[in-house]
PDB file of C-alpha atoms in Angstrom:
ATOM      1  CA  MET A 261      57.026 -57.556 -32.466  1.00  0.00           C
ATOM      2  CA  ALA A 262      60.285 -58.390 -33.391  1.00  0.00           C
ATOM      3  CA  CYS A 263      59.822 -56.290 -36.596  1.00  0.00           C
ATOM      4  CA  PHE A 264      58.434 -54.136 -35.101  1.00  0.00           C
ATOM      5  CA  SER A 265      61.569 -53.328 -32.281  1.00  0.00           C
ATOM      6  CA  VAL A 266      64.363 -54.172 -35.718  1.00  0.00           C
ATOM      7  CA  SER A 267      62.730 -51.459 -37.610  1.00  0.00           C
ATOM      8  CA  ASP A 268      63.261 -48.723 -34.157  1.00  0.00           C
ATOM      9  CA  ALA A 269      67.129 -49.946 -33.140  1.00  0.00           C
ATOM     10  CA  LEU A 270      66.953 -48.492 -36.809  1.00  0.00           C
ATOM     11  CA  ALA A 271      65.505 -45.503 -37.070  1.00  0.00           C
ATOM     12  CA  LYS A 272      67.459 -45.433 -33.630  1.00  0.00           C
ATOM     13  CA  GLN A 273      70.819 -44.925 -35.471  1.00  0.00           C
ATOM     14  CA  LEU A 274      69.562 -43.009 -38.093  1.00  0.00           C
ATOM     15  CA  THR A 275      67.799 -40.473 -36.321  1.00  0.00           C
ATOM     16  CA  SER A 276      71.286 -38.091 -35.486  1.00  0.00           C
ATOM     17  CA  HIS A 277      71.875 -38.352 -39.302  1.00  0.00           C
ATOM     18  CA  LEU A 278      68.266 -38.124 -40.886  1.00  0.00           C
ATOM     19  CA  PRO A 279      65.067 -35.705 -39.688  1.00  0.00           C
ATOM     20  CA  ALA A 280      62.058 -38.003 -38.657  1.00  0.00           C
ATOM     21  CA  LEU A 281      59.944 -36.696 -40.928  1.00  0.00           C
ATOM     22  CA  GLU A 282      62.049 -38.282 -43.752  1.00  0.00           C
ATOM     23  CA  ILE A 283      62.548 -41.333 -41.715  1.00  0.00           C
ATOM     24  CA  THR A 284      59.058 -41.758 -41.064  1.00  0.00           C
ATOM     25  CA  TRP A 285      57.792 -41.090 -44.982  1.00  0.00           C
ATOM     26  CA  PHE A 286      60.030 -44.350 -46.432  1.00  0.00           C
ATOM     27  CA  ARG A 287      58.165 -46.084 -43.937  1.00  0.00           C
ATOM     28  CA  CYS A 288      55.444 -45.331 -45.170  1.00  0.00           C
ATOM     29  CA  LEU A 289      56.750 -45.335 -49.034  1.00  0.00           C
ATOM     30  CA  GLY A 290      57.091 -48.605 -48.812  1.00  0.00           C
ATOM     31  CA  LEU A 291      54.563 -49.737 -47.322  1.00  0.00           C
ATOM     32  CA  LEU A 292      52.755 -47.402 -50.381  1.00  0.00           C
ATOM     33  CA  ILE A 293      54.906 -50.359 -52.946  1.00  0.00           C
ATOM     34  CA  SER A 294      53.873 -52.928 -50.693  1.00  0.00           C
ATOM     35  CA  VAL A 295      49.752 -52.301 -50.515  1.00  0.00           C
ATOM     36  CA  MET A 296      50.100 -52.154 -54.450  1.00  0.00           C
ATOM     37  CA  PRO A 297      49.211 -55.449 -55.754  1.00  0.00           C
ATOM     38  CA  LEU A 298      46.245 -54.938 -53.753  1.00  0.00           C
ATOM     39  CA  TRP A 299      44.963 -53.087 -55.994  1.00  0.00           C
ATOM     40  CA  ARG A 300      44.344 -55.364 -59.920  1.00  0.00           C
ATOM     41  CA  ARG A 301      43.117 -58.199 -56.925  1.00  0.00           C
ATOM     42  CA  GLU A 302      40.808 -55.773 -54.868  1.00  0.00           C
ATOM     43  CA  ARG A 303      38.482 -53.522 -57.199  1.00  0.00           C
ATOM     44  CA  GLY A 304      37.252 -51.349 -53.287  1.00  0.00           C
ATOM     45  CA  ALA A 305      40.729 -51.727 -52.249  1.00  0.00           C
ATOM     46  CA  LEU A 306      41.024 -47.535 -53.721  1.00  0.00           C
ATOM     47  CA  LYS A 307      37.425 -47.031 -52.071  1.00  0.00           C
ATOM     48  CA  SER A 308      36.511 -45.888 -49.150  1.00  0.00           C
ATOM     49  CA  HIS A 309      32.953 -44.233 -47.099  1.00  0.00           C
ATOM     50  CA  ARG A 310      34.728 -42.769 -44.965  1.00  0.00           C
ATOM     51  CA  LEU A 311      37.230 -41.161 -46.720  1.00  0.00           C
ATOM     52  CA  ALA A 312      37.594 -38.424 -43.327  1.00  0.00           C
ATOM     53  CA  LEU A 313      37.888 -41.398 -41.205  1.00  0.00           C
ATOM     54  CA  GLN A 314      40.655 -42.486 -43.463  1.00  0.00           C
ATOM     55  CA  ILE A 315      42.624 -39.044 -43.024  1.00  0.00           C
ATOM     56  CA  GLY A 316      41.982 -39.303 -39.031  1.00  0.00           C
ATOM     57  CA  ARG A 317      43.895 -42.353 -39.767  1.00  0.00           C
ATOM     58  CA  ALA A 318      46.629 -41.888 -40.974  1.00  0.00           C
ATOM     59  CA  ALA A 319      47.281 -38.320 -39.744  1.00  0.00           C
ATOM     60  CA  GLY A 320      46.986 -39.982 -36.110  1.00  0.00           C
ATOM     61  CA  LEU A 321      50.060 -42.756 -37.703  1.00  0.00           C
ATOM     62  CA  ILE A 322      52.458 -40.583 -39.390  1.00  0.00           C
ATOM     63  CA  GLY A 323      51.989 -38.433 -36.564  1.00  0.00           C
ATOM     64  CA  SER A 324      52.466 -41.458 -34.401  1.00  0.00           C
ATOM     65  CA  ALA A 325      55.274 -42.533 -36.048  1.00  0.00           C
ATOM     66  CA  VAL A 326      57.242 -38.926 -35.966  1.00  0.00           C
ATOM     67  CA  LEU A 327      56.971 -38.753 -31.905  1.00  0.00           C
ATOM     68  CA  PHE A 328      58.526 -42.057 -32.036  1.00  0.00           C
ATOM     69  CA  ILE A 329      60.843 -41.555 -33.685  1.00  0.00           C
ATOM     70  CA  LEU A 330      62.011 -38.402 -32.075  1.00  0.00           C
ATOM     71  CA  ALA A 331      61.346 -39.607 -29.243  1.00  0.00           C
ATOM     72  CA  LEU A 332      64.185 -42.482 -30.220  1.00  0.00           C
ATOM     73  CA  GLY A 333      66.659 -39.769 -31.277  1.00  0.00           C
ATOM     74  CA  ARG A 334      66.565 -38.532 -26.902  1.00  0.00           C
ATOM     75  CA  LEU A 335      65.620 -41.932 -25.154  1.00  0.00           C
ATOM     76  CA  PRO A 336      66.792 -45.712 -24.655  1.00  0.00           C
ATOM     77  CA  ILE A 337      64.733 -47.897 -27.130  1.00  0.00           C
ATOM     78  CA  ALA A 338      63.504 -49.879 -24.147  1.00  0.00           C
ATOM     79  CA  ASP A 339      62.224 -46.604 -22.448  1.00  0.00           C
ATOM     80  CA  ALA A 340      60.622 -45.718 -25.121  1.00  0.00           C
ATOM     81  CA  THR A 341      59.292 -47.867 -26.343  1.00  0.00           C
ATOM     82  CA  ALA A 342      57.402 -48.699 -23.435  1.00  0.00           C
ATOM     83  CA  MET A 343      55.719 -44.821 -22.459  1.00  0.00           C
ATOM     84  CA  VAL A 344      53.550 -45.720 -26.443  1.00  0.00           C
ATOM     85  CA  PHE A 345      51.778 -48.535 -23.801  1.00  0.00           C
ATOM     86  CA  ALA A 346      50.614 -45.441 -22.313  1.00  0.00           C
ATOM     87  CA  SER A 347      48.099 -45.911 -25.296  1.00  0.00           C
ATOM     88  CA  PRO A 348      45.283 -49.090 -23.727  1.00  0.00           C
ATOM     89  CA  LEU A 349      44.724 -45.490 -20.826  1.00  0.00           C
ATOM     90  CA  PHE A 350      43.745 -43.326 -24.153  1.00  0.00           C
ATOM     91  CA  VAL A 351      42.207 -45.567 -26.402  1.00  0.00           C
ATOM     92  CA  THR A 352      40.171 -46.952 -23.504  1.00  0.00           C
ATOM     93  CA  VAL A 353      38.918 -42.869 -22.714  1.00  0.00           C
ATOM     94  CA  LEU A 354      38.347 -42.212 -26.233  1.00  0.00           C
ATOM     95  CA  SER A 355      36.442 -45.487 -26.220  1.00  0.00           C
ATOM     96  CA  ALA A 356      34.217 -44.389 -23.769  1.00  0.00           C
ATOM     97  CA  LEU A 357      33.587 -39.771 -24.303  1.00  0.00           C
ATOM     98  CA  LEU A 358      33.730 -41.136 -28.490  1.00  0.00           C
ATOM     99  CA  LEU A 359      32.617 -44.803 -29.188  1.00  0.00           C
ATOM    100  CA  ARG A 360      30.328 -44.908 -25.831  1.00  0.00           C
ATOM    101  CA  GLU A 361      31.459 -48.644 -25.011  1.00  0.00           C
ATOM    102  CA  ARG A 362      30.839 -49.613 -21.862  1.00  0.00           C
ATOM    103  CA  VAL A 363      33.970 -50.103 -20.086  1.00  0.00           C
ATOM    104  CA  ALA A 364      34.412 -52.906 -16.863  1.00  0.00           C
ATOM    105  CA  ALA A 365      35.885 -51.323 -13.841  1.00  0.00           C
ATOM    106  CA  LEU A 366      38.525 -53.855 -13.753  1.00  0.00           C
ATOM    107  CA  ARG A 367      39.510 -52.507 -17.199  1.00  0.00           C
ATOM    108  CA  TRP A 368      40.038 -48.828 -15.540  1.00  0.00           C
ATOM    109  CA  ALA A 369      42.144 -50.253 -12.998  1.00  0.00           C
ATOM    110  CA  VAL A 370      44.007 -52.007 -15.657  1.00  0.00           C
ATOM    111  CA  VAL A 371      44.798 -49.104 -17.348  1.00  0.00           C
ATOM    112  CA  VAL A 372      45.736 -46.967 -14.765  1.00  0.00           C
ATOM    113  CA  THR A 373      48.274 -48.926 -13.582  1.00  0.00           C
ATOM    114  CA  GLY A 374      49.587 -50.031 -16.622  1.00  0.00           C
ATOM    115  CA  PHE A 375      50.462 -46.013 -16.749  1.00  0.00           C
ATOM    116  CA  ALA A 376      51.278 -45.906 -13.544  1.00  0.00           C
ATOM    117  CA  GLY A 377      53.609 -48.045 -15.140  1.00  0.00           C
ATOM    118  CA  VAL A 378      54.502 -45.479 -17.634  1.00  0.00           C
ATOM    119  CA  LEU A 379      54.812 -42.667 -15.270  1.00  0.00           C
ATOM    120  CA  ILE A 380      58.071 -45.694 -13.909  1.00  0.00           C
ATOM    121  CA  VAL A 381      59.441 -45.192 -15.926  1.00  0.00           C
ATOM    122  CA  MET A 382      58.770 -41.475 -17.359  1.00  0.00           C
ATOM    123  CA  ARG A 383      59.402 -40.681 -13.112  1.00  0.00           C
ATOM    124  CA  PRO A 384      58.511 -37.198 -13.739  1.00  0.00           C
ATOM    125  CA  GLY A 385      59.641 -34.399 -11.299  1.00  0.00           C
ATOM    126  CA  SER A 386      63.251 -36.491 -10.437  1.00  0.00           C
ATOM    127  CA  SER A 387      66.062 -36.244 -11.687  1.00  0.00           C
ATOM    128  CA  THR A 388      66.245 -38.167 -14.312  1.00  0.00           C
ATOM    129  CA  TYR A 389      63.602 -36.571 -16.048  1.00  0.00           C
ATOM    130  CA  GLN A 390      63.368 -36.113 -19.391  1.00  0.00           C
ATOM    131  CA  SER A 391      61.227 -33.395 -21.280  1.00  0.00           C
ATOM    132  CA  ALA A 392      61.439 -36.038 -24.522  1.00  0.00           C
ATOM    133  CA  ALA A 393      59.601 -38.664 -22.753  1.00  0.00           C
ATOM    134  CA  LEU A 394      56.515 -36.182 -24.063  1.00  0.00           C
ATOM    135  CA  LEU A 395      57.174 -37.452 -27.288  1.00  0.00           C
ATOM    136  CA  PRO A 396      56.641 -41.196 -26.795  1.00  0.00           C
ATOM    137  CA  LEU A 397      53.707 -40.082 -24.511  1.00  0.00           C
ATOM    138  CA  GLY A 398      51.843 -37.538 -28.018  1.00  0.00           C
ATOM    139  CA  SER A 399      53.143 -40.754 -29.817  1.00  0.00           C
ATOM    140  CA  SER A 400      50.972 -43.483 -28.124  1.00  0.00           C
ATOM    141  CA  ILE A 401      47.576 -40.118 -27.800  1.00  0.00           C
ATOM    142  CA  ALA A 402      48.552 -39.980 -31.762  1.00  0.00           C
ATOM    143  CA  TRP A 403      48.405 -43.982 -32.062  1.00  0.00           C
ATOM    144  CA  ALA A 404      45.235 -43.915 -29.630  1.00  0.00           C
ATOM    145  CA  LEU A 405      42.683 -41.142 -32.024  1.00  0.00           C
ATOM    146  CA  ALA A 406      44.102 -43.407 -35.501  1.00  0.00           C
ATOM    147  CA  LEU A 407      42.900 -47.106 -33.262  1.00  0.00           C
ATOM    148  CA  ILE A 408      39.852 -45.748 -32.780  1.00  0.00           C
ATOM    149  CA  CYS A 409      39.432 -44.126 -36.931  1.00  0.00           C
ATOM    150  CA  THR A 410      40.104 -47.654 -37.353  1.00  0.00           C
ATOM    151  CA  ARG A 411      37.554 -49.046 -35.191  1.00  0.00           C
ATOM    152  CA  LYS A 412      34.960 -47.093 -36.911  1.00  0.00           C
ATOM    153  CA  VAL A 413      36.193 -47.169 -41.435  1.00  0.00           C
ATOM    154  CA  SER A 414      36.040 -51.197 -39.853  1.00  0.00           C
ATOM    155  CA  GLN A 415      32.774 -51.292 -40.942  1.00  0.00           C
ATOM    156  CA  THR A 416      32.311 -49.718 -43.613  1.00  0.00           C
ATOM    157  CA  ASP A 417      35.617 -50.546 -45.073  1.00  0.00           C
ATOM    158  CA  SER A 418      37.608 -53.544 -45.539  1.00  0.00           C
ATOM    159  CA  VAL A 419      41.282 -54.336 -44.488  1.00  0.00           C
ATOM    160  CA  ALA A 420      42.974 -53.751 -48.119  1.00  0.00           C
ATOM    161  CA  SER A 421      40.962 -50.180 -48.998  1.00  0.00           C
ATOM    162  CA  THR A 422      42.697 -49.009 -44.217  1.00  0.00           C
ATOM    163  CA  MET A 423      45.816 -50.185 -45.806  1.00  0.00           C
ATOM    164  CA  THR A 424      46.091 -48.561 -49.047  1.00  0.00           C
ATOM    165  CA  HIS A 425      44.101 -45.382 -47.843  1.00  0.00           C
ATOM    166  CA  SER A 426      46.505 -45.206 -44.259  1.00  0.00           C
ATOM    167  CA  ALA A 427      49.829 -45.749 -46.810  1.00  0.00           C
ATOM    168  CA  LEU A 428      48.535 -43.376 -50.437  1.00  0.00           C
ATOM    169  CA  ILE A 429      46.874 -40.411 -47.858  1.00  0.00           C
ATOM    170  CA  GLY A 430      50.459 -40.992 -45.826  1.00  0.00           C
ATOM    171  CA  CYS A 431      52.764 -40.730 -48.778  1.00  0.00           C
ATOM    172  CA  ALA A 432      50.162 -37.507 -49.598  1.00  0.00           C
ATOM    173  CA  LEU A 433      50.530 -36.045 -46.144  1.00  0.00           C
ATOM    174  CA  LEU A 434      54.631 -36.525 -45.829  1.00  0.00           C
ATOM    175  CA  SER A 435      55.682 -35.425 -49.169  1.00  0.00           C
ATOM    176  CA  LEU A 436      55.255 -32.102 -48.719  1.00  0.00           C
ATOM    177  CA  LEU A 437      55.727 -32.100 -45.654  1.00  0.00           C
ATOM    178  CA  VAL A 438      59.009 -33.783 -45.444  1.00  0.00           C
ATOM    179  CA  VAL A 439      60.638 -31.928 -48.984  1.00  0.00           C
ATOM    180  CA  PRO A 440      62.185 -28.391 -47.140  1.00  0.00           C
ATOM    181  CA  VAL A 441      64.230 -30.658 -44.340  1.00  0.00           C
ATOM    182  CA  PHE A 442      65.148 -33.366 -46.875  1.00  0.00           C
ATOM    183  CA  VAL A 443      68.889 -34.580 -46.243  1.00  0.00           C
ATOM    184  CA  ARG A 444      70.510 -37.191 -49.812  1.00  0.00           C
ATOM    185  CA  PRO A 445      71.047 -40.076 -47.722  1.00  0.00           C
ATOM    186  CA  THR A 446      73.696 -40.934 -48.258  1.00  0.00           C
ATOM    187  CA  TRP A 447      74.977 -45.298 -49.479  1.00  0.00           C
ATOM    188  CA  PRO A 448      74.901 -46.854 -46.124  1.00  0.00           C
ATOM    189  CA  GLU A 449      72.285 -44.816 -44.475  1.00  0.00           C
ATOM    190  CA  ALA A 450      70.305 -45.797 -47.253  1.00  0.00           C
ATOM    191  CA  ALA A 451      70.780 -49.598 -46.884  1.00  0.00           C
ATOM    192  CA  LEU A 452      70.529 -48.645 -43.445  1.00  0.00           C
ATOM    193  CA  LEU A 453      67.052 -47.231 -44.361  1.00  0.00           C
ATOM    194  CA  ALA A 454      65.751 -49.760 -46.376  1.00  0.00           C
ATOM    195  CA  ALA A 455      66.425 -52.014 -43.794  1.00  0.00           C
ATOM    196  CA  MET A 456      64.980 -50.337 -42.046  1.00  0.00           C
ATOM    197  CA  THR A 457      61.496 -50.356 -44.174  1.00  0.00           C
ATOM    198  CA  LEU A 458      61.836 -53.739 -45.079  1.00  0.00           C
ATOM    199  CA  ALA A 459      61.556 -54.713 -40.735  1.00  0.00           C
ATOM    200  CA  TRP A 460      58.102 -52.728 -40.206  1.00  0.00           C
ATOM    201  CA  CYS A 461      56.661 -53.287 -43.817  1.00  0.00           C
ATOM    202  CA  SER A 462      56.658 -56.876 -42.672  1.00  0.00           C
ATOM    203  CA  ALA A 463      55.086 -55.803 -39.125  1.00  0.00           C
ATOM    204  CA  GLN A 464      52.494 -55.001 -40.577  1.00  0.00           C
ATOM    205  CA  TRP A 465      51.338 -57.472 -42.442  1.00  0.00           C
ATOM    206  CA  LEU A 466      52.633 -60.067 -40.300  1.00  0.00           C
ATOM    207  CA  THR A 467      49.906 -57.829 -38.222  1.00  0.00           C
ATOM    208  CA  VAL A 468      48.124 -58.102 -40.287  1.00  0.00           C
ATOM    209  CA  ALA A 469      47.417 -61.885 -42.058  1.00  0.00           C
ATOM    210  CA  ALA A 470      47.948 -62.309 -37.256  1.00  0.00           C
ATOM    211  CA  TYR A 471      44.708 -60.505 -36.969  1.00  0.00           C
ATOM    212  CA  HIS A 472      42.874 -62.618 -40.215  1.00  0.00           C
ATOM    213  CA  ARG A 473      43.763 -66.062 -38.312  1.00  0.00           C
ATOM    214  CA  ALA A 474      43.176 -65.400 -34.566  1.00  0.00           C
ATOM    215  CA  GLU A 475      41.270 -64.039 -32.523  1.00  0.00           C
ATOM    216  CA  ALA A 476      42.148 -59.841 -31.402  1.00  0.00           C
ATOM    217  CA  SER A 477      41.441 -60.926 -28.371  1.00  0.00           C
ATOM    218  CA  THR A 478      44.994 -63.914 -28.271  1.00  0.00           C
ATOM    219  CA  LEU A 479      46.299 -61.899 -30.303  1.00  0.00           C
ATOM    220  CA  ALA A 480      47.121 -58.651 -28.423  1.00  0.00           C
ATOM    221  CA  PRO A 481      48.925 -59.789 -25.432  1.00  0.00           C
ATOM    222  CA  PHE A 482      51.177 -60.040 -27.566  1.00  0.00           C
ATOM    223  CA  ALA A 483      52.317 -56.593 -28.479  1.00  0.00           C
ATOM    224  CA  TYR A 484      53.474 -56.169 -25.404  1.00  0.00           C
ATOM    225  CA  SER A 485      56.897 -58.930 -26.010  1.00  0.00           C
ATOM    226  CA  GLN A 486      57.836 -55.810 -27.285  1.00  0.00           C
ATOM    227  CA  LEU A 487      58.932 -54.492 -24.965  1.00  0.00           C
ATOM    228  CA  LEU A 488      61.503 -57.886 -24.325  1.00  0.00           C
ATOM    229  CA  PHE A 489      62.519 -57.383 -27.386  1.00  0.00           C
ATOM    230  CA  SER A 490      63.198 -53.500 -28.089  1.00  0.00           C
ATOM    231  CA  THR A 491      65.137 -53.935 -24.311  1.00  0.00           C
ATOM    232  CA  PHE A 492      67.099 -56.654 -25.988  1.00  0.00           C
ATOM    233  CA  LEU A 493      67.867 -54.600 -29.103  1.00  0.00           C
ATOM    234  CA  GLY A 494      68.870 -51.540 -26.596  1.00  0.00           C
ATOM    235  CA  ALA A 495      70.980 -53.998 -24.330  1.00  0.00           C
ATOM    236  CA  VAL A 496      72.555 -55.669 -27.695  1.00  0.00           C
ATOM    237  CA  VAL A 497      72.775 -52.597 -30.163  1.00  0.00           C
ATOM    238  CA  PHE A 498      73.273 -49.496 -28.044  1.00  0.00           C
ATOM    239  CA  GLY A 499      74.708 -50.382 -24.262  1.00  0.00           C
ATOM    240  CA  GLN A 500      71.182 -48.389 -22.750  1.00  0.00           C
ATOM    241  CA  TRP A 501      69.808 -51.431 -19.866  1.00  0.00           C
ATOM    242  CA  PRO A 502      67.616 -49.549 -18.019  1.00  0.00           C
ATOM    243  CA  ASP A 503      68.353 -49.192 -14.469  1.00  0.00           C
ATOM    244  CA  ALA A 504      66.679 -50.862 -11.293  1.00  0.00           C
ATOM    245  CA  ILE A 505      63.626 -48.178 -10.757  1.00  0.00           C
ATOM    246  CA  ALA A 506      62.768 -47.872 -15.288  1.00  0.00           C
ATOM    247  CA  PHE A 507      62.262 -52.673 -15.124  1.00  0.00           C
ATOM    248  CA  PHE A 508      60.038 -52.257 -12.411  1.00  0.00           C
ATOM    249  CA  GLY A 509      58.189 -50.376 -14.268  1.00  0.00           C
ATOM    250  CA  ILE A 510      58.286 -52.152 -17.383  1.00  0.00           C
ATOM    251  CA  ALA A 511      57.936 -55.768 -15.231  1.00  0.00           C
ATOM    252  CA  LEU A 512      54.268 -53.147 -14.164  1.00  0.00           C
ATOM    253  CA  ILE A 513      54.241 -52.789 -17.897  1.00  0.00           C
ATOM    254  CA  LEU A 514      54.046 -56.590 -19.024  1.00  0.00           C
ATOM    255  CA  CYS A 515      51.838 -57.369 -15.867  1.00  0.00           C
ATOM    256  CA  CYS A 516      48.839 -54.944 -17.261  1.00  0.00           C
ATOM    257  CA  GLY A 517      48.904 -56.757 -20.018  1.00  0.00           C
ATOM    258  CA  ALA A 518      48.801 -60.568 -18.823  1.00  0.00           C
ATOM    259  CA  VAL A 519      46.117 -59.302 -17.114  1.00  0.00           C
ATOM    260  CA  ALA A 520      44.138 -57.912 -20.241  1.00  0.00           C
ATOM    261  CA  LEU A 521      44.785 -60.733 -21.707  1.00  0.00           C
ATOM    262  CA  TRP A 522      42.673 -62.683 -19.038  1.00  0.00           C
ATOM    263  CA  GLU A 523      39.964 -60.480 -18.650  1.00  0.00           C
ATOM    264  CA  SER A 524      39.527 -60.213 -22.147  1.00  0.00           C
ATOM    265  CA  THR A 525      39.083 -64.087 -22.676  1.00  0.00           C
ATOM    266  CA  ARG A 526      36.981 -65.000 -19.469  1.00  0.00           C
ATOM    267  CA  ARG A 527      35.078 -61.985 -21.020  1.00  0.00           C
ATOM    268  CA  ILE A 528      34.394 -63.268 -24.321  1.00  0.00           C
ATOM    269  CA  ASP A 529      33.888 -67.208 -22.571  1.00  0.00           C
ATOM    270  CA  ALA A 530      30.961 -66.041 -20.650  1.00  0.00           C
ATOM    271  CA  GLN A 531      29.291 -64.401 -23.693  1.00  0.00           C
ATOM    272  CA  ALA A 532      29.715 -67.559 -26.386  1.00  0.00           C
ATOM    273  CA  ALA A 533      28.796 -69.602 -22.652  1.00  0.00           C
ATOM    274  CA  GLU A 534      25.506 -67.132 -23.055  1.00  0.00           C
ATOM    275  CA  GLU A 535      25.271 -67.586 -26.809  1.00  0.00           C
ATOM    276  CA  GLU A 536      25.444 -71.298 -26.227  1.00  0.00           C
ATOM    277  CA  ALA A 537      22.655 -71.971 -23.786  1.00  0.00           C
ATOM    278  CA  VAL A 538      20.608 -69.159 -25.957  1.00  0.00           C
ATOM    279  CA  ARG A 539      21.088 -71.939 -28.950  1.00  0.00           C
TER     280      ARG A 539
END
């Protein structure tokens, strides 16, 4: 999560010089280079049983990244990051509608309260509201769609296949879009792009490694630590401290993350107890 925040801080610095599409393209290119060694070790990395879902996942990731980088250019990094955490609400809604998953009342209450925290940060209707606040909200919707595709495709495709297809399809789509707006970076900008891409790819692979070593419910709440890292970097690097209202909204989102962890752990323990009783 710290690597994600560092990458976002570097991207924010670049948004005043380079288009968001170009910044996203460099990230995707770096990810593509990092997955190439998999093609020798994993024979199935270049194959997919659900290519349409892989394309949908890649499109969702691209849309989420581009919208968020656009938001970073217009909003404080802490506020933009906080608003992206509306994604659990959209994931929950889409899981119920598209995947027919049963969602407990407590989980609905948690995600709705978390979304209230996002609205507190956004403050729609107030004098401090900016239409740019819709960008991270759109990013969270695109991210939620990508996660739904990930859940579906994980039933047939390996992690190596999903990572490979996301990188390949993402680079192919972005290469078509970036040509008309491409700006040749200066050497200092190229150095920032390289550092940003390295931090982002490191975050991607560390996340994959973590999910191979621990349960999703144990790891998921750590995503909320990104809010803390982004707030710190926003203050130190850009001198952008959230005001009291924004701090309250961020705190509410973090509390919802803690409750979500407790609820998931309780549910998993109950399932384990039931399975043990059956044995």
